[in-house]
Amino acid sequence: MRAGKCRGSGAYLFYILLVMRRIRMKKTLVMTMAAVLTGSMTYPVMAEEYVFEMAPVVVTANRVNENLVDARADISVVTSRQIEKLHLNTVEDALRTVPGTQYLNYGGNGLNANLSGIRINGSKDIILLVDGVRVTDFNGANNSGYMYSSLLNNMDNVERIEVLRGSAGALYGSGAKGGVINIITKNPGEKKTTVDIARGTGGREIYKLTTMGRVGKFSYMAYYDKLLIGDTKSGDGRLWPGHTHTLSDGVKFAYDVTDKHSLSLSYDKMKSRYRGYDFVYSNRYHGDYKSDMLTLQDKISIGKHWDNQFTYRRNKVKTNYFQDYDMNAQSNWGISSDYTYDIIGEQVSFHDEWNRLTFGVDYSKGRDNVLRAAGFDVNGNPVKTNHWYENYSFYIQEDWNFLPRWSLSGGLRHDRPETDQYTADFSSHTSKSYRLSYEVTPRDTVYAGRNDFYILPGLDVLYIPQYGNAKVRPAYGHTDTVGYSHVFSDTTMFTFNWFRTKDEQSIGYDTSSKKYKNFNQGVSRGWNAQLISQIGSKWSANVGWAHLCSNVPGDNFSLGYSPKDKLTFDMIYHNKKFTGGLDGFYFIRRKNPVNGDLKGWPDDKYGIYNLSFNYEPRKDFNFYLKINNIFDKLWAEHTDVIWSDHTPGTWYSMPGRTWLFGVKMEV
């Protein structure tokens, strides 16, 4: 697929802006459109004297608290209300409602129920944060976009999930090419204990217990989750054998030193074991994933204008995956990892009527706890070592309202990586960003800018025995973006963002050498649009539409995996004791001209629709029913057809229609 095939995105931009100008919609027409289209976020919007009254603050776009309408960035938010009413039981469930995101999952059971390959704006190079802090680091290209969906299994503890689309290297450093996912957890509140029990098809069982409370300046929160998943059926009735057993638990303690100074300490532990049968390669497999994460945060406000935040996080992550080829389940092939990550951040921000200045220091270190080959000593004997990686980063960004309607943003980040003696030194790198915004009217804002990205090779990319290549060098490039937002009323907002990402140097997988290597001249372009609306007191809705064309050497995404267009939506209705919800997406595949006639997937155009029902006979008691894939559609996100087998049917089918019935109560 050549980059020239993507030229239609500019025409789309002109068309949408023309339509928006003609419409200048009356409020009643906007509400009707929102109700018909449906969507995925539920907060009203205002400009100038208008404010997002119901919107959560957004911290991801500029690393400071601000209103969504003021972020001047391509960002979406999944709220705790959506998570609760739509019964989004994993981070993956929540992110599937966000425009511009796509998963590439190996079916729906065993490993496939755990390992999720996520893309933002076509890129697998993303950063995952919890409360603004990295969970891991040095995963590099080909690995950063894979996350375990059970990583934060307790969705009752999530306040919101923010998704920043596009490069953000100046603010967030290595890895932020496709975007940033920031999971914001809840602060402990008044005394409350919640129990959630559910069962459903495919042997699915969910058990959740969450308790929190406050005594004076001290507050606490603790949770325990258990998730079981068994065999799953795809839309064609085929049974995919598998089993997943996931346990998550954690605690959080907070102390308010003063009303402007708080300390918190949290510990989160997760362990997941899985097994299943792979019909594509005709073998059994099993594995496990473990994570132990400790986080300390100190937040303080000094006067009216200064804020400071210090964070320390240590995360230990171990993974194992084995394929079993014989009847005695003896493993013939396997891959394991064992890493420890230490992450420290110190951030200071200043804000007044005309300026907002953010600067700080980030330090991260990743250590491979497995002894791996590191060359030879002076006597020619092979040497093994525990490889390590660390990076020092210094960043600064200023947002300056230099005229009543104009604002200018600029940022710099300097990364200085260091490695062990057996690894080649990587030179320092400075990333830049800038953005110019103009408020055309009190309700219309346009902006344009550029953001660099910089990606250090991951520890796996360098050292993993099967595919590693110690000669790989960092990836770098930039993203250009143009954005527009329009506030229709105090309850409805439209945003549109066009982007083009260019790789000056990328990291990918070379199928001929079966190793990772550097590539260049990759291009992705497209746009994301979303309509956010609250319709009266009972309805909330939003629709997102993402258009993409990706041509990145060394990445299989352009071989037919990528969507040409993808529509995401959900709608929530609430009336006294009853709440109903609809969410889902419609996917239109972009065919690869090399194998465009090959039937690599069950369908190239398909929709997946999910229903949620909640009934609350009283405030502290709730019955719910969740039905996923209500039309029992056969669909897949990973395939082997285009690689070797070329036989339709050798794809990893996703689950067909499933249901989950549960009871949630406060005690």
XYZ file of C-alpha atoms in Angstrom:
667
model
C 0.000 0.000 0.000
C 1.566 3.310 -1.029
C 1.242 6.473 1.008
C -0.356 8.135 -2.021
C -3.427 5.955 -1.525
C -4.270 8.090 1.536
C -4.772 11.443 -0.199
C -8.508 11.408 0.292
C -8.233 12.411 3.957
C -7.778 16.098 3.047
C -11.009 16.038 1.067
C -12.752 14.497 4.062
C -11.498 17.381 6.211
C -12.821 20.000 3.785
C -16.164 18.211 3.505
C -16.731 17.945 7.245
C -15.800 21.584 7.919
C -18.112 22.685 5.100
C -20.956 20.651 6.551
C -20.301 22.066 10.014
C -20.386 25.623 8.682
C -23.624 25.087 6.777
C -25.340 23.418 9.651
C -24.687 25.983 12.445
C -27.187 23.690 13.931
C -30.116 24.593 16.016
C -30.055 22.883 19.363
C -33.004 20.646 18.597
C -31.383 19.344 15.415
C -28.133 18.606 17.232
C -29.933 16.633 19.910
C -31.774 14.618 17.286
C -28.553 13.793 15.462
C -26.835 12.748 18.680
C -29.714 10.482 19.622
C -29.660 8.819 16.208
C -25.891 8.438 15.984
C -25.315 7.519 19.662
C -21.878 7.694 21.250
C -19.364 7.050 23.984
C -18.893 10.046 26.329
C -21.343 11.894 28.466
C -20.370 15.385 29.483
C -21.803 18.795 28.558
C -19.608 21.435 27.021
C -19.395 25.231 27.058
C -17.035 27.898 25.748
C -16.060 31.294 27.187
C -18.788 31.666 29.777
C -19.572 28.059 28.900
C -17.751 25.356 30.841
C -17.816 21.571 30.964
C -19.901 21.425 34.129
C -20.185 17.627 34.208
C -16.864 16.883 32.521
C -13.955 15.387 34.437
C -10.732 17.365 34.461
C -8.215 16.280 31.862
C -4.602 15.825 32.903
C -3.099 13.821 30.054
C -3.031 16.399 27.252
C -0.698 18.863 29.022
C 0.156 17.049 32.295
C -1.942 19.520 34.323
C -5.583 19.703 35.385
C -7.691 21.433 32.768
C -11.104 21.276 31.173
C -11.571 19.085 28.099
C -12.614 22.061 25.973
C -9.356 23.859 26.877
C -7.006 20.945 26.135
C -6.543 21.825 22.422
C -5.658 18.203 21.758
C -7.127 15.052 20.239
C -8.339 13.470 23.463
C -11.235 11.274 24.622
C -12.411 10.361 28.107
C -14.218 7.243 29.324
C -15.940 8.144 32.587
C -16.737 6.071 35.665
C -20.424 6.453 34.775
C -19.854 4.763 31.418
C -17.787 2.027 33.060
C -20.541 1.351 35.580
C -23.656 1.660 33.404
C -22.223 -0.116 30.341
C -20.475 -2.753 32.514
C -17.078 -2.301 30.910
C -15.299 -5.011 32.897
C -11.753 -4.482 31.616
C -9.590 -1.645 30.340
C -9.945 -3.197 26.890
C -13.756 -3.014 27.067
C -13.490 0.687 27.886
C -10.943 1.536 25.188
C -13.008 -0.158 22.482
C -15.512 2.717 22.873
C -12.843 5.323 21.996
C -12.409 6.591 18.404
C -8.975 6.075 16.882
C -8.204 2.939 18.926
C -8.139 -0.621 17.660
C -7.253 -3.988 19.170
C -5.561 -6.942 17.491
C -6.499 -9.860 19.724
C -5.814 -13.544 19.250
C -9.383 -14.646 19.845
C -11.225 -14.630 23.145
C -9.892 -17.280 25.544
C -6.714 -18.412 27.284
C -3.795 -16.178 26.320
C -6.206 -14.382 24.035
C -8.307 -13.280 27.007
C -5.239 -11.623 28.525
C -2.868 -10.269 25.913
C -4.319 -7.345 23.970
C -2.561 -5.707 21.045
C -3.748 -2.086 20.969
C -3.203 0.577 18.328
C -3.817 4.327 18.500
C -3.860 6.211 15.190
C -2.466 3.051 13.607
C 0.612 2.868 15.848
C 1.489 0.209 18.414
C 3.974 2.576 20.062
C 1.972 3.951 22.972
C 2.488 4.762 26.641
C 0.302 3.274 29.378
C 0.006 5.337 32.568
C -1.782 4.771 35.852
C -2.415 8.069 37.666
C -0.058 9.826 35.273
C 2.896 7.479 35.861
C 4.286 4.803 33.544
C 3.542 1.205 34.415
C 6.531 -0.130 32.465
C 9.286 1.314 30.284
C 11.774 0.304 27.600
C 9.263 -1.987 25.931
C 10.045 -0.310 22.638
C 8.382 -0.703 19.266
C 6.567 -4.021 18.723
C 6.033 -4.448 22.472
C 4.642 -1.239 23.982
C 1.325 -1.758 22.196
C 0.702 -5.078 23.919
C -0.983 -4.869 27.292
C -2.612 -7.387 29.592
C -6.268 -6.383 29.795
C -6.391 -7.695 33.353
C -3.557 -5.332 34.315
C -6.067 -3.189 36.208
C -8.840 -5.668 36.703
C -10.740 -3.664 39.317
C -12.718 -1.280 37.120
C -14.736 -0.153 40.162
C -11.547 1.618 41.228
C -11.266 3.622 37.973
C -12.408 7.248 37.992
C -11.848 7.740 34.260
C -9.604 6.711 31.370
C -8.086 9.433 29.203
C -6.790 8.665 25.716
C -4.499 11.201 24.050
C -4.103 10.448 20.344
C -0.948 11.463 18.502
C 2.740 11.939 19.312
C 3.588 13.374 22.717
C 7.318 12.845 22.960
C 8.066 16.300 24.378
C 5.820 15.759 27.394
C 6.002 12.002 27.918
C 9.281 10.888 26.385
C 10.157 7.600 24.742
C 7.288 5.608 23.241
C 4.573 8.229 22.772
C 4.129 7.967 19.014
C 0.553 6.721 18.629
C -0.661 8.229 21.883
C -0.980 7.976 25.641
C -3.480 6.033 27.782
C -3.870 7.397 31.300
C -5.943 5.381 33.799
C -7.032 7.646 36.665
C -7.965 5.737 39.826
C -10.441 6.913 42.448
C -9.388 8.562 45.675
C -10.681 6.878 48.835
C -13.928 8.457 49.982
C -16.558 8.028 52.648
C -17.056 4.636 54.241
C -18.530 2.147 51.764
C -18.180 -1.542 50.897
C -19.282 -2.881 47.509
C -19.781 -6.514 46.503
C -20.206 -7.513 42.832
C -20.924 -11.117 41.756
C -21.695 -12.197 38.180
C -21.867 -15.326 36.025
C -22.297 -15.813 32.310
C -21.654 -17.869 29.196
C -18.281 -19.403 28.472
C -17.713 -20.286 32.107
C -17.308 -16.603 32.981
C -17.417 -15.800 36.696
C -16.667 -12.449 38.347
C -16.219 -11.791 42.066
C -15.374 -8.267 43.282
C -15.045 -6.759 46.739
C -14.139 -3.112 47.324
C -14.086 -1.252 50.628
C -13.066 2.300 51.482
C -13.398 4.785 54.309
C -12.091 7.931 55.970
C -11.105 8.723 59.546
C -10.170 12.372 59.943
C -7.272 13.118 57.616
C -6.607 9.431 56.939
C -8.410 7.453 54.201
C -8.070 3.941 52.832
C -9.259 1.701 50.005
C -8.843 -2.034 49.446
C -10.086 -4.389 46.710
C -10.093 -8.037 45.711
C -11.134 -9.359 42.280
C -11.418 -12.838 40.843
C -12.138 -13.518 37.166
C -12.704 -16.933 35.554
C -13.155 -17.517 31.805
C -13.708 -20.917 30.194
C -14.304 -22.211 26.659
C -15.687 -19.664 24.203
C -17.789 -19.985 21.056
C -17.286 -17.872 17.968
C -20.105 -16.570 15.798
C -20.040 -19.713 13.621
C -20.628 -21.949 16.668
C -17.063 -23.253 16.859
C -15.853 -23.994 20.399
C -12.400 -22.639 21.309
C -11.159 -24.534 24.409
C -9.470 -22.392 27.021
C -9.360 -21.337 30.633
C -8.219 -18.153 32.395
C -7.935 -17.597 36.146
C -7.081 -14.030 37.211
C -6.691 -12.683 40.752
C -6.212 -8.993 41.522
C -5.941 -7.261 44.866
C -4.595 -4.036 46.228
C -4.714 -1.301 48.845
C -4.363 2.481 48.858
C -3.707 4.693 51.869
C -3.908 8.482 51.769
C -3.183 11.188 54.338
C -4.093 14.876 54.025
C -1.258 16.747 55.711
C -3.137 19.989 54.992
C -5.928 20.927 52.624
C -3.223 21.598 50.004
C -0.810 18.766 50.764
C -1.561 15.034 50.428
C 0.415 11.789 50.568
C -0.659 8.425 49.164
C 0.780 4.922 49.103
C -0.717 2.125 47.002
C 0.104 -1.494 46.263
C -1.458 -3.479 43.414
C -0.885 -7.160 42.699
C -2.184 -9.245 39.828
C -1.668 -12.850 38.780
C -3.219 -14.502 35.741
C -2.874 -18.127 34.584
C -4.221 -19.320 31.254
C -4.322 -22.286 28.902
C -6.066 -23.128 25.657
C -5.955 -24.767 22.246
C -4.803 -23.007 19.074
C -6.720 -24.334 16.027
C -4.546 -22.311 13.629
C -1.275 -23.995 14.648
C -2.887 -27.144 16.095
C -1.220 -27.007 19.486
C -2.056 -26.463 23.117
C -0.548 -23.539 25.010
C -0.370 -22.257 28.564
C 1.235 -19.415 30.465
C 0.977 -16.858 33.205
C 1.405 -13.151 33.932
C 2.367 -11.568 37.269
C 2.619 -7.927 38.305
C 3.538 -6.345 41.663
C 3.330 -2.543 41.695
C 4.132 -0.142 44.550
C 3.426 3.594 44.144
C 4.168 6.589 46.393
C 2.874 10.081 45.545
C 3.289 13.457 47.253
C 1.165 16.364 45.976
C 1.331 19.927 47.263
C -0.037 23.314 46.198
C 1.983 26.404 47.122
C -0.031 29.581 47.138
C -2.466 30.233 44.296
C -0.162 29.560 41.385
C 2.303 26.754 42.127
C 1.815 22.965 42.274
C 4.343 20.204 42.842
C 4.063 16.427 42.491
C 6.625 13.749 43.332
C 6.076 10.091 42.349
C 7.988 6.883 42.882
C 6.842 3.576 41.383
C 8.375 0.099 41.356
C 6.774 -2.564 39.184
C 7.875 -6.189 38.823
C 6.488 -7.990 35.780
C 6.943 -11.679 34.917
C 5.467 -13.468 31.892
C 5.612 -17.024 30.559
C 4.181 -18.518 27.379
C 4.627 -22.122 26.258
C 3.379 -24.119 23.276
C 2.711 -27.839 23.780
C 3.016 -30.072 20.727
C 2.731 -33.583 22.184
C 0.025 -35.430 24.064
C 2.016 -35.346 27.318
C 1.885 -31.526 27.323
C 5.659 -31.264 27.321
C 6.623 -27.783 26.181
C 8.532 -27.720 22.898
C 8.750 -23.942 22.630
C 8.412 -21.114 25.092
C 9.220 -17.517 25.824
C 9.619 -15.847 29.220
C 10.425 -12.436 30.641
C 11.169 -11.076 34.104
C 11.647 -7.319 34.462
C 11.852 -4.821 37.323
C 11.019 -1.175 36.619
C 11.863 1.804 38.857
C 10.242 5.091 37.855
C 10.704 8.493 39.559
C 9.077 11.758 38.552
C 9.220 15.313 39.896
C 6.905 17.869 38.262
C 6.341 21.563 39.003
C 3.662 23.737 37.401
C 2.838 27.439 37.500
C -0.373 29.014 36.256
C -1.953 32.457 36.152
C -4.385 34.245 33.867
C -2.028 34.393 30.880
C 0.515 31.618 31.351
C 0.855 27.988 32.333
C 4.349 26.604 32.790
C 5.077 22.912 33.408
C 8.552 21.471 33.919
C 10.113 18.476 35.589
C 12.468 15.527 35.656
C 11.695 11.871 34.896
C 13.954 8.934 35.651
C 13.266 5.316 34.780
C 15.277 2.121 34.914
C 14.457 -1.321 33.569
C 16.364 -4.431 34.626
C 16.159 -7.849 33.014
C 16.226 -10.400 35.837
C 17.015 -13.242 33.434
C 20.662 -13.929 32.583
C 21.100 -13.479 28.833
C 24.019 -13.807 26.426
C 26.227 -10.693 26.284
C 29.096 -11.678 24.001
C 32.530 -13.031 24.990
C 35.242 -12.124 27.467
C 38.921 -11.535 26.636
C 39.545 -15.284 26.698
C 36.756 -16.011 24.242
C 34.405 -17.494 26.813
C 30.690 -16.690 26.494
C 29.395 -14.106 28.976
C 25.899 -13.804 30.430
C 24.541 -10.827 32.308
C 21.389 -9.136 33.577
C 20.967 -6.353 31.054
C 19.694 -3.005 32.299
C 18.526 0.236 30.785
C 17.921 3.682 32.277
C 16.888 7.086 31.020
C 17.092 10.605 32.446
C 14.599 13.090 31.006
C 14.198 16.841 31.468
C 11.135 18.581 30.068
C 9.478 21.983 29.975
C 6.308 23.292 28.339
C 4.681 26.719 28.362
C 1.168 27.672 27.256
C 0.942 31.415 26.687
C -2.290 33.338 26.029
C -0.484 36.227 24.361
C -3.685 37.819 22.968
C -7.347 37.538 24.066
C -8.112 34.882 21.408
C -4.662 33.520 20.666
C -2.533 31.024 22.563
C 0.851 29.522 21.806
C 2.302 26.335 23.296
C 5.874 25.130 23.080
C 7.757 22.292 24.710
C 11.148 20.592 24.877
C 12.289 17.263 26.330
C 15.840 16.014 26.532
C 16.289 12.231 26.901
C 19.654 10.883 28.013
C 19.613 7.052 27.950
C 22.326 4.874 29.488
C 22.876 1.110 29.134
C 25.026 -1.638 30.608
C 28.575 -2.210 29.357
C 27.490 -4.934 26.923
C 25.014 -2.727 25.079
C 25.875 -0.033 22.548
C 25.453 3.515 23.833
C 22.462 5.459 22.541
C 22.983 9.162 21.966
C 20.882 11.795 23.726
C 17.841 13.170 21.965
C 15.779 16.365 22.194
C 12.092 16.294 21.256
C 10.139 19.429 20.397
C 6.493 20.394 20.251
C 4.534 23.519 19.389
C 0.903 24.457 18.866
C -0.912 27.649 17.863
C -4.580 28.039 18.839
C -7.146 30.642 17.798
C -10.632 31.148 19.211
C -12.549 32.103 16.065
C -15.771 32.691 18.010
C -16.770 32.003 21.625
C -17.884 28.569 20.383
C -15.302 27.756 17.668
C -11.601 27.022 18.167
C -8.964 25.932 15.668
C -5.364 24.890 16.289
C -2.365 23.425 14.485
C 0.909 22.013 15.718
C 3.699 19.491 15.539
C 4.925 16.949 18.100
C 8.067 14.828 17.951
C 8.319 11.233 19.074
C 11.341 9.224 20.187
C 11.345 5.460 20.882
C 14.164 3.612 22.599
C 14.523 -0.060 21.554
C 12.879 -2.366 24.053
C 14.765 -4.872 26.152
C 12.999 -7.647 24.233
C 13.881 -6.064 20.881
C 17.556 -6.028 21.820
C 18.006 -9.251 23.741
C 15.206 -11.787 23.356
C 16.883 -14.957 21.988
C 14.375 -15.732 19.230
C 14.076 -12.300 17.587
C 16.425 -9.858 19.354
C 18.955 -7.676 17.577
C 21.430 -5.630 19.660
C 22.185 -3.458 16.611
C 18.730 -1.845 16.593
C 18.785 1.921 17.175
C 16.079 4.295 18.490
C 13.138 5.338 16.340
C 12.169 8.975 15.849
C 9.891 11.214 13.788
C 7.010 13.639 14.238
C 3.257 14.120 13.954
C 1.558 17.147 12.357
C -1.979 17.873 13.509
C -4.819 20.286 12.757
C -7.796 20.457 15.093
C -11.203 22.105 15.326
C -13.828 22.147 18.064
C -17.336 23.598 18.105
C -19.594 24.046 21.113
C -23.227 23.805 20.024
C -24.737 24.363 23.452
C -24.068 23.749 27.102
C -24.659 20.039 26.441
C -23.144 19.257 23.025
C -19.646 19.539 21.540
C -17.978 18.411 18.298
C -14.227 17.878 17.819
C -12.254 17.060 14.683
C -8.516 16.289 14.437
C -6.462 15.550 11.320
C -2.989 14.028 11.716
C 0.013 12.882 9.707
C 2.788 10.864 11.366
C 6.134 10.485 9.594
C 8.869 8.045 10.643
C 12.392 9.254 10.001
C 13.523 5.968 11.533
C 11.316 3.196 12.897
C 11.727 -0.219 14.514
C 9.989 -3.224 12.999
C 10.148 -6.959 12.388
C 12.005 -8.209 9.326
C 10.305 -11.375 8.017
C 13.342 -12.439 5.963
C 15.902 -12.396 8.794
C 13.246 -13.088 11.471
C 14.803 -10.325 13.574
C 13.929 -6.806 14.636
C 15.625 -4.062 12.621
C 15.403 -0.375 11.732
C 13.270 0.907 8.854
C 12.474 4.367 7.526
C 9.968 6.389 5.478
C 6.850 5.187 7.241
C 3.724 7.375 7.004
C 0.325 7.235 8.685
C -2.406 9.803 8.207
C -6.069 10.160 8.966
C -8.529 11.923 11.235
C -10.710 11.436 14.275
C -14.093 13.065 14.875
C -16.388 12.823 17.888
C -19.732 14.286 18.891
C -20.301 14.502 22.650
C -23.811 15.147 23.938
C -26.095 15.058 26.958
C -29.684 14.896 25.691
C -32.028 16.155 28.355
C -31.856 14.631 31.822
C -32.245 10.980 30.742
C -30.086 10.434 27.660
C -26.360 10.747 27.026
C -24.697 9.838 23.757
C -21.647 10.208 21.565
C -20.354 8.977 18.245
C -16.750 8.712 17.108
C -15.499 8.260 13.566
C -11.852 7.439 12.753
C -10.323 7.380 9.262
C -6.841 5.889 8.779
C -4.261 5.065 6.142
C -1.040 3.479 7.438
C 2.056 2.485 5.479
C 4.868 1.662 7.913
C 7.627 -0.796 6.816
C 8.253 -3.585 9.294
C 4.698 -3.417 10.627
C 2.067 -5.970 9.589
C -0.733 -3.468 10.186
C -0.780 -2.384 6.530
C -1.281 -5.993 5.370
C -5.019 -5.704 5.848
C -5.264 -5.471 9.633
C -5.916 -1.733 9.661
C -9.357 -0.175 9.383
C -10.038 2.309 6.639
C -12.887 3.677 8.736
C -14.174 2.747 12.156
C -17.290 4.045 13.869
C -17.507 3.824 17.682
C -20.611 4.656 19.674
C -22.611 4.222 22.820
C -25.786 5.601 24.332
C -27.064 5.514 27.915
C -30.668 5.965 29.059
C -31.486 6.458 32.747
C -34.953 6.727 34.285
C -35.428 6.327 38.045
C -34.663 2.664 38.772
C -33.846 1.532 35.202
C -30.762 2.169 33.073
C -30.157 0.863 29.563
C -27.056 1.139 27.394
C -25.925 0.387 23.846
C -22.288 0.403 22.754
C -20.248 -1.026 19.910
C -18.390 -0.277 16.702
C -18.585 -0.687 12.924
C -15.350 -1.680 11.158
C -14.454 -1.148 7.466
C -11.162 -2.811 6.511
C -8.567 -1.188 4.290
C -7.479 -3.912 1.868
C -3.840 -4.394 0.974
C -3.371 -4.285 -2.837
C -0.880 -7.188 -2.643
C -3.447 -9.622 -1.226
C -6.653 -7.621 -1.561
C -8.510 -10.530 -3.195
C -7.505 -12.939 -0.439
C -10.204 -13.667 2.130
C -8.007 -13.172 5.169
C -10.789 -12.499 7.681
C -14.394 -13.632 8.130
C -15.606 -10.196 6.991
C -14.122 -6.873 5.910
C -17.167 -4.859 6.989
C -18.914 -5.725 10.213
C -20.567 -4.285 13.287
C -20.405 -5.474 16.900
C -23.206 -4.275 19.198
C -23.535 -4.727 22.970
C -26.502 -4.154 25.285
C -26.566 -3.358 29.012
C -29.521 -3.336 31.422
C -29.538 -2.209 35.060
C -32.365 -2.344 37.579
C -32.027 -0.737 41.024
C -34.916 -1.668 43.338
C -33.154 0.468 45.932
C -30.101 2.707 45.984
C -27.717 0.116 47.430
C -28.845 -2.833 45.287
C -28.460 -3.365 41.534
C -29.268 -6.240 39.136
C -27.591 -6.068 35.733
C -27.423 -7.957 32.447
C -24.738 -7.467 29.785
C -25.102 -9.006 26.308
C -22.087 -8.704 24.011
C -22.197 -9.221 20.235
C -25.990 -9.435 20.301
C -26.225 -10.560 16.644
C -23.672 -13.372 17.151
C -21.375 -11.997 14.438
C -18.359 -14.053 13.313
C -15.328 -11.718 13.380
C -11.569 -11.830 13.886
C -8.711 -9.377 14.439
C -5.760 -11.723 13.819
C -5.318 -14.104 10.906
C -2.838 -16.620 9.509
C -4.346 -16.633 6.018
C -2.207 -13.828 4.609
C 0.987 -15.231 6.138
C 1.305 -18.897 5.289
C -1.780 -21.083 5.183
C -3.887 -19.058 2.710
C -6.894 -21.147 3.715
C -10.012 -19.209 4.743
C -10.869 -20.126 8.293
C -7.335 -20.043 9.704
C -8.057 -16.942 11.740
C -8.462 -16.349 15.466
C -12.190 -15.925 15.893
C -13.431 -13.513 18.534
C -16.318 -14.511 20.841
C -19.860 -14.705 19.471
C -22.880 -13.705 21.517
C -22.258 -13.867 25.263
C -24.208 -12.764 28.297
C -23.329 -11.898 31.879
C -25.829 -11.567 34.741
C -24.790 -10.029 38.033
C -25.753 -8.476 41.335
C -24.008 -5.460 42.841
C -24.721 -4.278 46.376
C -23.400 -1.881 48.979
C -23.093 -3.130 52.543
